[in-house]
mmCIF file of C-alpha atoms and ligand atoms in Angstrom:
data_model
loop_
_atom_site.group_PDB
_atom_site.id
_atom_site.type_symbol
_atom_site.label_atom_id
_atom_site.label_comp_id
_atom_site.label_asym_id
_atom_site.label_seq_id
_atom_site.Cartn_x
_atom_site.Cartn_y
_atom_site.Cartn_z
ATOM 1 C CA MET A 1 -117.075 -24.300 24.178
ATOM 2 C CA THR A 2 -118.396 -28.334 25.037
ATOM 3 C CA GLU A 3 -115.868 -30.656 26.585
ATOM 4 C CA ALA A 4 -115.651 -32.042 23.346
ATOM 5 C CA GLN A 5 -114.377 -29.166 21.379
ATOM 6 C CA GLN A 6 -111.910 -28.740 24.355
ATOM 7 C CA GLU A 7 -110.369 -31.733 23.743
ATOM 8 C CA GLN A 8 -109.826 -31.315 20.190
ATOM 9 C CA GLN A 9 -108.690 -27.810 21.072
ATOM 10 C CA LEU A 10 -105.837 -29.663 23.458
ATOM 11 C CA ALA A 11 -105.100 -31.880 20.640
ATOM 12 C CA ARG A 12 -104.566 -29.214 18.412
ATOM 13 C CA ASN A 13 -101.980 -27.446 20.611
ATOM 14 C CA GLU A 14 -100.274 -30.235 21.543
ATOM 15 C CA SER A 15 -100.154 -31.211 17.406
ATOM 16 C CA ALA A 16 -98.939 -27.811 16.585
ATOM 17 C CA PHE A 17 -96.600 -27.837 19.328
ATOM 18 C CA ARG A 18 -94.778 -31.272 18.370
ATOM 19 C CA LYS A 19 -94.508 -29.637 14.607
ATOM 20 C CA VAL A 20 -92.654 -26.923 15.592
ATOM 21 C CA ASN A 21 -90.235 -28.932 17.889
ATOM 22 C CA GLU A 22 -89.715 -31.316 15.009
ATOM 23 C CA GLY A 23 -89.806 -28.254 12.265
ATOM 24 C CA ILE A 24 -86.780 -26.964 14.566
ATOM 25 C CA ASP A 25 -84.656 -30.212 14.703
ATOM 26 C CA ALA A 26 -85.050 -31.014 11.110
ATOM 27 C CA GLY A 27 -84.289 -27.831 10.324
ATOM 28 C CA ARG A 28 -81.069 -27.237 12.576
ATOM 29 C CA GLY A 29 -78.645 -25.892 10.054
ATOM 30 C CA LEU A 30 -81.286 -23.869 8.087
ATOM 31 C CA THR A 31 -82.860 -21.933 10.747
ATOM 32 C CA GLY A 32 -80.575 -19.171 12.415
ATOM 33 C CA ALA A 33 -80.175 -19.109 16.188
ATOM 34 C CA ASP A 34 -81.523 -15.284 15.744
ATOM 35 C CA GLN A 35 -84.553 -16.271 13.750
ATOM 36 C CA VAL A 36 -87.741 -15.477 16.031
ATOM 37 C CA LEU A 37 -90.473 -17.907 15.737
ATOM 38 C CA SER A 38 -93.863 -18.677 17.009
ATOM 39 C CA PHE A 39 -94.621 -21.368 19.610
ATOM 40 C CA VAL A 40 -97.243 -22.908 21.576
ATOM 41 C CA CYS A 41 -97.717 -21.516 25.309
ATOM 42 C CA GLU A 42 -96.567 -24.558 27.727
ATOM 43 C CA CYS A 43 -98.643 -23.790 30.340
ATOM 44 C CA GLY A 44 -100.694 -26.989 29.674
ATOM 45 C CA ARG A 45 -104.239 -25.404 29.991
ATOM 46 C CA LEU A 46 -106.927 -26.925 28.341
ATOM 47 C CA GLY A 47 -107.793 -24.497 25.407
ATOM 48 C CA CYS A 48 -105.087 -22.570 25.600
ATOM 49 C CA SER A 49 -103.769 -21.578 22.032
ATOM 50 C CA GLU A 50 -101.771 -18.379 22.502
ATOM 51 C CA MET A 51 -98.657 -18.291 20.811
ATOM 52 C CA VAL A 52 -95.420 -16.512 22.591
ATOM 53 C CA SER A 53 -92.578 -15.439 19.855
ATOM 54 C CA LEU A 54 -88.867 -16.310 20.659
ATOM 55 C CA SER A 55 -85.778 -16.805 18.672
ATOM 56 C CA VAL A 56 -84.524 -20.355 18.114
ATOM 57 C CA GLY A 57 -81.123 -19.471 20.304
ATOM 58 C CA ALA A 58 -83.448 -18.819 23.195
ATOM 59 C CA TYR A 59 -85.822 -21.191 22.759
ATOM 60 C CA GLN A 60 -82.921 -23.961 22.670
ATOM 61 C CA ALA A 61 -81.617 -22.894 26.049
ATOM 62 C CA VAL A 62 -85.016 -23.297 27.596
ATOM 63 C CA ARG A 63 -84.985 -26.831 26.138
ATOM 64 C CA SER A 64 -81.693 -27.349 27.294
ATOM 65 C CA SER A 65 -83.347 -28.003 30.986
ATOM 66 C CA GLY A 66 -85.988 -30.905 31.172
ATOM 67 C CA ARG A 67 -87.983 -28.329 33.991
ATOM 68 C CA GLN A 68 -87.787 -25.468 31.733
ATOM 69 C CA PHE A 69 -91.302 -24.443 30.256
ATOM 70 C CA ILE A 70 -92.288 -21.159 27.765
ATOM 71 C CA VAL A 71 -95.448 -19.619 29.340
ATOM 72 C CA ARG A 72 -97.161 -16.779 28.590
ATOM 73 C CA PRO A 73 -96.806 -13.977 32.077
ATOM 74 C CA ALA A 74 -100.594 -14.643 32.812
ATOM 75 C CA HIS A 75 -100.577 -18.845 32.671
ATOM 76 C CA VAL A 76 -97.940 -19.201 35.123
ATOM 77 C CA SER A 77 -99.371 -21.768 37.947
ATOM 78 C CA LEU A 78 -97.243 -20.925 41.046
ATOM 79 C CA GLU A 79 -98.138 -23.901 43.190
ATOM 80 C CA ALA A 80 -95.843 -25.922 40.579
ATOM 81 C CA GLU A 81 -93.210 -23.857 39.264
ATOM 82 C CA VAL A 82 -91.294 -20.581 39.799
ATOM 83 C CA VAL A 83 -90.792 -18.004 37.114
ATOM 84 C CA VAL A 84 -86.687 -18.000 36.329
ATOM 85 C CA GLU A 85 -86.774 -15.376 33.009
ATOM 86 C CA GLU A 86 -88.971 -12.824 32.378
ATOM 87 C CA HIS A 87 -89.321 -11.806 28.456
ATOM 88 C CA GLU A 88 -91.425 -9.139 26.340
ATOM 89 C CA GLY A 89 -94.285 -11.536 26.039
ATOM 90 C CA TYR A 90 -93.591 -14.588 28.165
ATOM 91 C CA VAL A 91 -91.635 -16.233 30.696
ATOM 92 C CA VAL A 92 -89.237 -19.292 31.392
ATOM 93 C CA THR A 93 -90.394 -21.021 34.104
ATOM 94 C CA GLU A 94 -88.810 -23.911 36.377
ATOM 95 C CA LYS A 95 -91.089 -26.494 37.779
ATOM 96 C CA THR A 96 -90.463 -27.428 41.334
ATOM 97 C CA GLY A 97 -90.995 -30.379 43.381
ATOM 98 C CA VAL A 98 -93.236 -33.213 41.991
ATOM 99 C CA ALA A 99 -93.908 -31.297 38.993
ATOM 100 C CA GLY A 100 -90.059 -30.834 38.364
ATOM 101 C CA GLU A 101 -89.236 -34.705 38.447
ATOM 102 C CA ILE A 102 -92.273 -35.377 36.537
ATOM 103 C CA ALA A 103 -91.223 -32.846 34.044
ATOM 104 C CA GLU A 104 -87.957 -34.207 34.166
ATOM 105 C CA GLU A 105 -89.138 -37.800 33.642
ATOM 106 C CA LEU A 106 -90.982 -36.501 30.312
ATOM 107 C CA ASP A 107 -88.280 -34.753 28.821
ATOM 108 C CA PRO A 108 -88.370 -35.877 25.146
ATOM 109 C CA ARG A 109 -84.492 -35.026 24.963
ATOM 110 C CA ASP A 110 -83.210 -36.906 27.229
HETATM 111 ZN ZN1 ZN B 1 -101.025 -20.827 28.017
#
């Protein structure tokens, strides 16, 4: 994959992820907490387009913390985060140190 293709891939991932978030917010009341949706892996790796499946309720719980992210188990960056929950097909990570501060600063729900 060329560099330009990787950049496009990342842009697509980001757009897809934002759309999922917007869909959840817009669909509140229409979407039950038990409904399982596909979310984009939040590891931030260039070119990562893997999906994770979890319920709306579980996703909202993760989003309630500005430092927590959902990623594929193989995509955890141990130098910047710790695993706080393990689930089938995905883990919940919490950013530590400077990465945690940045994550909290950029929290869209702040
Ligand atoms: Zn990933």
